[in-house]
Coordinates of C-alpha atoms and ligand atoms in Angstrom, one line a residue:
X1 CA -24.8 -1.1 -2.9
X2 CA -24.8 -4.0 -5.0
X3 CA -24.5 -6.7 -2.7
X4 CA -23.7 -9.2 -5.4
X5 CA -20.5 -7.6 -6.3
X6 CA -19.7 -7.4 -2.4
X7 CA -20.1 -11.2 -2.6
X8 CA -18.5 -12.2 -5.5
X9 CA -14.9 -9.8 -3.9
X10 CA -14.9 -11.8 -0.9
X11 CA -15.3 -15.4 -3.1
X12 CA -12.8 -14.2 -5.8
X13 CA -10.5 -13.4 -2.9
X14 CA -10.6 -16.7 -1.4
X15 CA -10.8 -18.4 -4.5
X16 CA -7.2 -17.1 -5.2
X17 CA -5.9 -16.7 -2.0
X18 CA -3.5 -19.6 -2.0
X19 CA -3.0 -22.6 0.6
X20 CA 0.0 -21.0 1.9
X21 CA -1.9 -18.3 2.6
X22 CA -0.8 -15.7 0.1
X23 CA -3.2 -13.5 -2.0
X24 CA -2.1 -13.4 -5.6
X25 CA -2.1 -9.8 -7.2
X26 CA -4.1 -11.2 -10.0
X27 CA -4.6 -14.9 -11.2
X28 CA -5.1 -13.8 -15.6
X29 CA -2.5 -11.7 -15.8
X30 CA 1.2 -13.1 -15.9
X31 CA 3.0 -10.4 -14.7
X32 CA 1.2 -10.5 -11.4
X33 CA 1.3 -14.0 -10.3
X34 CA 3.0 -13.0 -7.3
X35 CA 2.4 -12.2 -3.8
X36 CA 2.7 -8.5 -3.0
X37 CA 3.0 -7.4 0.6
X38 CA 1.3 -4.0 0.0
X39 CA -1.5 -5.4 -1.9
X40 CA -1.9 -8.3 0.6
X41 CA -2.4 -6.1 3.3
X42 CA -5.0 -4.0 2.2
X43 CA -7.0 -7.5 1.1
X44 CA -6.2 -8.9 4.2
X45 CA -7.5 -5.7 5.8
X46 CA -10.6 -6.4 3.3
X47 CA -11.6 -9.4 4.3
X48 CA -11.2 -8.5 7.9
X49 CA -14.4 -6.0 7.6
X50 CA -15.7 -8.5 6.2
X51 CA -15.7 -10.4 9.1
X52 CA -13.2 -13.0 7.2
X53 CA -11.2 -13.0 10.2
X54 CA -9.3 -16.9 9.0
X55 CA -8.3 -15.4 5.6
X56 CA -6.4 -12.8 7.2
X57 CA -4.8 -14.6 9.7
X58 CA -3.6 -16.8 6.8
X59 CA -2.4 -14.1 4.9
X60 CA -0.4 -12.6 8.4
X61 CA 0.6 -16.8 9.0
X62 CA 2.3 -16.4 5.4
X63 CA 4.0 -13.4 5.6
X64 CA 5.8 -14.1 9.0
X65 CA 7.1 -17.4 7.5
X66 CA 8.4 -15.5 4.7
X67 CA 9.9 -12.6 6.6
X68 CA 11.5 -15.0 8.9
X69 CA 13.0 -17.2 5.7
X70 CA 14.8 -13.7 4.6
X71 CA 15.5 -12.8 8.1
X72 CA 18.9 -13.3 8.3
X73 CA 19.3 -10.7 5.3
X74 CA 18.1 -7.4 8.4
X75 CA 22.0 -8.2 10.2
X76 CA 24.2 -8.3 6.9
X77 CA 22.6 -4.9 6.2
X78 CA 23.3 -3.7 9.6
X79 CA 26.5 -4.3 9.1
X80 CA 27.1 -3.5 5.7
X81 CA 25.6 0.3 7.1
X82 CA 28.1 0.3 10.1
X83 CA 30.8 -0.5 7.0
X84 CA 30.0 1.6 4.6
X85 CA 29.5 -0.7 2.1
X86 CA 27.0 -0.4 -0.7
X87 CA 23.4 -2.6 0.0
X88 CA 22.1 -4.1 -3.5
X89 CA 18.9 -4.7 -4.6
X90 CA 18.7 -8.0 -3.7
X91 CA 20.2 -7.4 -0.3
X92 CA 17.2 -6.0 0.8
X93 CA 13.5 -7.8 2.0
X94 CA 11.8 -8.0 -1.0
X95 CA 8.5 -6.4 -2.1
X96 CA 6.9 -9.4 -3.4
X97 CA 6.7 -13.5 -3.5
X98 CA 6.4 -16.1 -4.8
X99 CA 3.0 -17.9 -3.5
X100 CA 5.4 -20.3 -1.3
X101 CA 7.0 -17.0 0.3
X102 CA 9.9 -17.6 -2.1
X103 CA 12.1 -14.4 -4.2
X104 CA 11.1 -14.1 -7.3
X105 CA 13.8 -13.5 -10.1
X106 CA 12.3 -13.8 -13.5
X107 CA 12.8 -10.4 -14.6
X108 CA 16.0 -8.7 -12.8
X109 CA 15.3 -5.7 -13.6
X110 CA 12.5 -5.8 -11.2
X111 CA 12.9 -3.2 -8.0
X112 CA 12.7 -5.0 -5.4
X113 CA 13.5 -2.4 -2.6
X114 CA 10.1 -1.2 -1.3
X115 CA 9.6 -0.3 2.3
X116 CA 6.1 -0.1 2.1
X117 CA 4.6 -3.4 2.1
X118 CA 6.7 -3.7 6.0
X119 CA 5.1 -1.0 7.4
X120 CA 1.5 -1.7 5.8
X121 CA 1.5 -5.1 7.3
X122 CA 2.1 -4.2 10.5
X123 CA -0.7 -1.8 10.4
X124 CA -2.8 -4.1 8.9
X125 CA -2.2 -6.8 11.4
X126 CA -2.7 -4.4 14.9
X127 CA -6.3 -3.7 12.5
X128 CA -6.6 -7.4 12.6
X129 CA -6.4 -7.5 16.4
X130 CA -8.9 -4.8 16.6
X131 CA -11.5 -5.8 14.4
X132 CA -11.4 -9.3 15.2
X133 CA -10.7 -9.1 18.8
X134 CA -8.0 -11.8 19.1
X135 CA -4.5 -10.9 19.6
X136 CA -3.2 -14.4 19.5
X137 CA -1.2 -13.9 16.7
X138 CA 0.9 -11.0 18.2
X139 CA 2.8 -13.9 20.2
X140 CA 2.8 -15.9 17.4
X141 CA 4.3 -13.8 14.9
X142 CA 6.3 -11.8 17.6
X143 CA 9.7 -13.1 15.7
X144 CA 8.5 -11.3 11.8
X145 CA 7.0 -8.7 13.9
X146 CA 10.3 -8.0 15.2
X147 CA 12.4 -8.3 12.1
X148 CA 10.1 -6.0 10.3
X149 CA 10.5 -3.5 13.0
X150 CA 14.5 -3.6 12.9
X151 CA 14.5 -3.8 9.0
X152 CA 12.3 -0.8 9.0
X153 CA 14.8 1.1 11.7
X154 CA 17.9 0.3 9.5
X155 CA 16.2 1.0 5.9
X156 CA 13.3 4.0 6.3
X157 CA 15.7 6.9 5.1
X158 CA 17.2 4.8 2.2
X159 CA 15.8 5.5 -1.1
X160 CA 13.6 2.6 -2.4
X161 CA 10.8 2.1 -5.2
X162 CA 7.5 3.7 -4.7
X163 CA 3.7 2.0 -4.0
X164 CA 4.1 2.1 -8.2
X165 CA 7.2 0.9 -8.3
X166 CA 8.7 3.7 -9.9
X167 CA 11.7 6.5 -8.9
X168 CA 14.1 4.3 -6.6
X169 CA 16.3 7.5 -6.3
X170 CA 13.8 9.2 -3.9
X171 CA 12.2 8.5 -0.6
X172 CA 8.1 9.0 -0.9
X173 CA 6.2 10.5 2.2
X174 CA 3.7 7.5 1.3
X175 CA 6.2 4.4 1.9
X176 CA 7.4 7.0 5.0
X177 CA 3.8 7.0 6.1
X178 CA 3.4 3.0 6.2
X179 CA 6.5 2.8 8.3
X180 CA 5.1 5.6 10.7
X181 CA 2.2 3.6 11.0
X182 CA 4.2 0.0 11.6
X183 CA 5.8 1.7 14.4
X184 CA 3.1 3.4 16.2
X185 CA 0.7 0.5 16.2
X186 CA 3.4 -1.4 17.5
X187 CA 3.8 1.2 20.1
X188 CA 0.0 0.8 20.6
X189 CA 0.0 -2.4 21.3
X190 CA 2.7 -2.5 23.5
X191 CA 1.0 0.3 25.7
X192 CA -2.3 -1.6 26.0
X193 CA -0.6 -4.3 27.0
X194 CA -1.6 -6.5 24.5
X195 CA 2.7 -7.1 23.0
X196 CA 5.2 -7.5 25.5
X197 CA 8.0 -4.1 24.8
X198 CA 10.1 -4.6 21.9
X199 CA 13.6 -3.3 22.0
X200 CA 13.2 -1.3 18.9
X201 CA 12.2 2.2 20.2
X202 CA 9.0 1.8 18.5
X203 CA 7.2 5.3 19.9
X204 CA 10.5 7.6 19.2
X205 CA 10.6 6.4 15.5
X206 CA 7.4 7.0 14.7
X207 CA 7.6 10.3 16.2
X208 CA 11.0 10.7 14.1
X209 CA 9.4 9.7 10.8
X210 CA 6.6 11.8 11.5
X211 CA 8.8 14.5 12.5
X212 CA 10.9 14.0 8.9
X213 CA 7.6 13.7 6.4
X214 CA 6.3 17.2 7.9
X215 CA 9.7 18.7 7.5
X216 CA 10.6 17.3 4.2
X217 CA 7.8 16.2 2.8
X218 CA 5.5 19.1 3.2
X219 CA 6.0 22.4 0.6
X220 CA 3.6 25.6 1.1
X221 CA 1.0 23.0 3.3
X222 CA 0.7 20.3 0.6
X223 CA 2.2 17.0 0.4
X224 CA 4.5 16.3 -2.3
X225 CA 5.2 13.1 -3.9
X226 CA 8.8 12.7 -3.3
X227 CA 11.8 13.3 -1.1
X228 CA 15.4 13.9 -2.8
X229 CA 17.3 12.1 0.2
X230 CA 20.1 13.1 2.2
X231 CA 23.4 14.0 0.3
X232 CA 26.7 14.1 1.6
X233 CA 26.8 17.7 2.1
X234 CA 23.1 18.3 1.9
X235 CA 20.1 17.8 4.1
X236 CA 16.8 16.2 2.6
X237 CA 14.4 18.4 0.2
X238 CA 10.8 18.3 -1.3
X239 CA 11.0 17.0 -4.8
X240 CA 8.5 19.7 -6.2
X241 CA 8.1 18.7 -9.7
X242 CA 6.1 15.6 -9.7
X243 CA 2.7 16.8 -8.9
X244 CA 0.3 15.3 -6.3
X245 CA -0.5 11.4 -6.2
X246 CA -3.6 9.8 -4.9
X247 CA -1.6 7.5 -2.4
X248 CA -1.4 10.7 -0.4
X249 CA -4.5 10.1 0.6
X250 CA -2.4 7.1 2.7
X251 CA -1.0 9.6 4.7
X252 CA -4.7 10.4 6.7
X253 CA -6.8 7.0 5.7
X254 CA -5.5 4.7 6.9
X255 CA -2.0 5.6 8.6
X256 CA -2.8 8.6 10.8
X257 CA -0.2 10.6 10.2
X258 CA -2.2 13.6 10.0
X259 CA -6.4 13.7 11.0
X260 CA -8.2 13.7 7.8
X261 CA -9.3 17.7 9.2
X262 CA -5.2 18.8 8.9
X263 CA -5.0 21.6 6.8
X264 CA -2.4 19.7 4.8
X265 CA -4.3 16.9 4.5
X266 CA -7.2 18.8 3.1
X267 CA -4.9 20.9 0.7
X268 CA -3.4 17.8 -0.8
X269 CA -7.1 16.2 -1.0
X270 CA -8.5 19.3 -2.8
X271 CA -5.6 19.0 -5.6
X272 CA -5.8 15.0 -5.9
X273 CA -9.4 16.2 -6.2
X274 CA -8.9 19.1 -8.8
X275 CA -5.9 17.2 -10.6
X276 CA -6.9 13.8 -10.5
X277 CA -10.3 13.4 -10.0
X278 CA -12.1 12.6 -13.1
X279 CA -15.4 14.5 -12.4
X280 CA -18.2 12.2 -12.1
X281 CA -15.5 9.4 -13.1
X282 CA -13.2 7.8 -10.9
X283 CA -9.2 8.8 -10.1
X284 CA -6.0 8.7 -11.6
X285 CA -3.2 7.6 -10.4
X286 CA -0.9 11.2 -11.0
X287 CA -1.0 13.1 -14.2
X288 CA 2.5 12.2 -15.7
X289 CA 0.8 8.3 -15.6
X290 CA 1.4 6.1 -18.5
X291 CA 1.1 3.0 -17.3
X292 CA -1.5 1.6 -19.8
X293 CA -1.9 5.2 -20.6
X294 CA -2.7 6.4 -17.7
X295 CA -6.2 5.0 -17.1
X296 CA -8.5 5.7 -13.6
X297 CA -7.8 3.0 -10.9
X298 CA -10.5 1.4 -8.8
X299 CA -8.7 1.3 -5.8
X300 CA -7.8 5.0 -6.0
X301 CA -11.3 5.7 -6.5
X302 CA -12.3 3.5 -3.4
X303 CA -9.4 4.9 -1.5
X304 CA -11.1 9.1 -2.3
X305 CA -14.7 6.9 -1.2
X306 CA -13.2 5.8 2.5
X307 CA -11.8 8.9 3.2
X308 CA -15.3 10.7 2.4
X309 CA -17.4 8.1 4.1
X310 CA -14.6 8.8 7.3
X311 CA -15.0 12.3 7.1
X312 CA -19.0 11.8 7.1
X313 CA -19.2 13.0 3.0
X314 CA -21.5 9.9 2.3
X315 CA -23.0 11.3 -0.4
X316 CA -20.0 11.8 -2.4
X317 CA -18.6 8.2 -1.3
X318 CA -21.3 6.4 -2.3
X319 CA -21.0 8.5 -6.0
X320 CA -17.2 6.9 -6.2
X321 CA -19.0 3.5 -4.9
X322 CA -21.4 3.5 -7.8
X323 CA -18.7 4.5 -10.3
X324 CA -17.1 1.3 -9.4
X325 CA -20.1 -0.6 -10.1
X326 CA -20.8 0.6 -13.4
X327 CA -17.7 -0.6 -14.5
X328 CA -18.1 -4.5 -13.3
X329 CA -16.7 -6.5 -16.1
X330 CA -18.2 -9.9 -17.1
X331 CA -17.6 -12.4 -14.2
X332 CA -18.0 -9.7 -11.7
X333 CA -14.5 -8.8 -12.1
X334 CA -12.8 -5.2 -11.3
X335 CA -9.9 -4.7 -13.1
X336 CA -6.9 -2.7 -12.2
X337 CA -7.8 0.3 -14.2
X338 CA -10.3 1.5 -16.6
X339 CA -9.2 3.2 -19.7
X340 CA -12.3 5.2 -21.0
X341 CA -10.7 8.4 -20.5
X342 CA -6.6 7.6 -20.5
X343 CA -4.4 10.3 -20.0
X344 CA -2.0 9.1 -22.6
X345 CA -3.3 7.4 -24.9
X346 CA -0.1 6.7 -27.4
X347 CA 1.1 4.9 -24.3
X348 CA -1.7 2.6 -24.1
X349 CA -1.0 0.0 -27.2
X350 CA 3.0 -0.5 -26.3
X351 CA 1.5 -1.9 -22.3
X352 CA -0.7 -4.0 -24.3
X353 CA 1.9 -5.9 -26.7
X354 CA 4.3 -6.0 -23.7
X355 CA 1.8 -7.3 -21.1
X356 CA -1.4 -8.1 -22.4
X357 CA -4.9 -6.9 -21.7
X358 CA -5.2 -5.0 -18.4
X359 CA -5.0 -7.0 -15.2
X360 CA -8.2 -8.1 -14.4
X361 CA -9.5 -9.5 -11.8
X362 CA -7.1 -7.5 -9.6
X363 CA -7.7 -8.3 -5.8
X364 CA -6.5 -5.4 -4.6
X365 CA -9.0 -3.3 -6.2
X366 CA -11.8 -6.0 -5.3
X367 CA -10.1 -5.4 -1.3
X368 CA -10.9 -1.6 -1.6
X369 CA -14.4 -1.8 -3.0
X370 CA -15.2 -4.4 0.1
X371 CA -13.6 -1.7 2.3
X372 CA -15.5 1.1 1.0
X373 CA -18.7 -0.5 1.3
X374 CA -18.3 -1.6 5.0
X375 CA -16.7 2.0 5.9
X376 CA -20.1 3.6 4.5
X377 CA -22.4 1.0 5.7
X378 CA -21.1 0.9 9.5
X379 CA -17.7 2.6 10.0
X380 CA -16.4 -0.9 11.0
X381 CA -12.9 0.0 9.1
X382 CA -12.3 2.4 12.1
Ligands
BGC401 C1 1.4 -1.4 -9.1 C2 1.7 -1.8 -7.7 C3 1.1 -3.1 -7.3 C4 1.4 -4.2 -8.4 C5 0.6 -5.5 -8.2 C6 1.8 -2.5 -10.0 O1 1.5 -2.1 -11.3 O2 2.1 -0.2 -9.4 O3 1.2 -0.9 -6.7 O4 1.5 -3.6 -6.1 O5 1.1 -3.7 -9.6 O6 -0.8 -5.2 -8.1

């Protein structure tokens, strides 16, 4: 473990975690000046095993203030559904803020329409409750709480932008999984007492969304990456094309769709291992990647690590841990991705002149190295 690298995540996360309360994706590089709800959560959930408990509760502060600004947008889209009427992309809760919980609309060609970050908060916030042991901000926040939850009831089967922002014609048993897991901590908390019952059927629609990834989302007892939606005349099918993805590995650690010891679960782990495992490196994101060219993320790599340390494989977590480590950059920093062994490299120089260097410090990937570490230290991410 190097401890100094633990320390310097948890300063360079609150170092750029804003006085709103939102976590910037990354604070060098210009395309990511924004406030991500699926990146937040995860750092929020960082610095919760880290025992960073005011952080988080400023991250969760920020996002129901934001979600309640946009709130009004969950009854147009109700009705627009009961209409007919078509739902544009900016009709929808957006996937990412400003750092005052504003839209952002620099580049419109941005997609906007990503379920995921709903779901993952709400997960990351009954976590919260857990770890920390105060559920004070359930009342607080019970107003976002419930506009995520009907937002999520009206929009889960619509096609939307995946955790990579790509393919908005499909539905992706990730994003799925994040909305399975907003709903059933929900239901959690509202069976230990700890929420008062919402009217959104939260324990039925989890069941349902569970019911839908393993009929749709499941071919031969593997996971595929995509869902072609619902036509007019045709049910839902597995997209079976696009190859395994390492956020996947979402749909055991940390949503619980399936125990990490499903058979599906470990067939999809033992391709994202044989397909996208670098050996003795760290993990791409999927094979057709070329983003950058393609390069090995460190969250991904993190990501393999907690599901080993989870399933008791310390050895081979703490191999992924020290991968990470070796590729600190200057300042302590870990970068989005590292691009020693790109999968495409003649993709690599036109990211470069569009966007600049690789992002770097990227919190999110400084979130999942703090979570590996405490999951194999003391299993306090359970
Ligand atoms: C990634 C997203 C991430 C965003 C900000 C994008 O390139 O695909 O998953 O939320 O960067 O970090």
């Amino acid at each position: 473990m190097n401890w100094k690298l633990y320390s310097k995540s948890i300063e360079l996360i609150l170092k750029n975690q804003s006085v709103t309360g939102a976590y910037v994706a990354s604070p060098s590089f210009p395309t990511y000046q924004y406030c991500w709800l699926r990146d937040g959560s995860f750092i929020a959930h960082a610095m919760d095993t880290a025992g960073e408990f005011a952080s988080a509760e400023a991250f969760f502060r920020w996002v129901g203030r934001t979600i309640q600004k946009f709130s009004y947008k969950v009854e147009e889209i109700r009705q627009r559904l009961e209409t007919g009427q078509p739902i544009g992309k900016d009709d929808v809760l957006h996937t990412r803020f400003t750092l005052d919980g504003e839209e952002v609309y620099v580049d419109s060609t941005w997609g906007n329409f990503q379920i995921d970050g709903y779901g993952s908060w709400l997960w990351a916030l009954s976590e919260h409750v857990r770890l920390s042991g105060d559920n004070g901000l359930l009342k607080e926040l019970s107003e976002p709480i419930l506009t995520s939850l009907r937002y999520l009831e009206l929009v889960w089967k619509l096609p939307n932008y995946d955790c990579w922002e790509e393919h908005p014609e499909y539905l992706h048993p990730y994003s799925l999984a994040t909305v399975f897991a907003g709903f059933d901590s929900i239901a959690s908390l509202v069976k230990t007492g700890q929420m008062d019952a919402t009217p959104v059927v939260v324990e039925q629609l989890a069941q349902k969304v569970k019911e839908f990834i393993l009929e749709f989302g499941v071919y031969e007892d593997r996971l595929v990456k995509h869902i072609q939606p619902a036509g007019p005349n045709a049910s839902p099918e597995p997209v079976l094309d696009s190859g395994v993805d390492s956020s996947l590995l979402g749909l055991t650690i940390p949503y619980n769709v399936f125990s990490p010891h499903d058979p599906i679960i470990q067939n999809t782990i033992q391709t994202i291992e044989a397909d996208l495992h670098r050996p003795d490196g760290g993990v791409y994101r999927y094979l057709a990647d070329v983003y950058y060219g393609g390069g090995e993320w460190h969250l991904l790599t993190a990501w393999l690590g907690w599901y080993y340390a989870r399933i008791g494989k310390k050895e081979q977590a703490q191999a992924l841990l020290e991968w990470i480590e070796s590729k600190e950059e200057t300042g302590g920093f870990l970068s989005e991705q590292v691009s020693d062994h790109i999968l495409a490299p003649i993709h690599y120089e036109p990211w470069l002149k569009k966007w600049g260097p690789i992002a770097s410090p990227l919190l999110w990937s400084h979130a999942m190295y703090i979570i590996l570490i405490n999951s194999i230290q003391e299993d306090k991410t359970r």
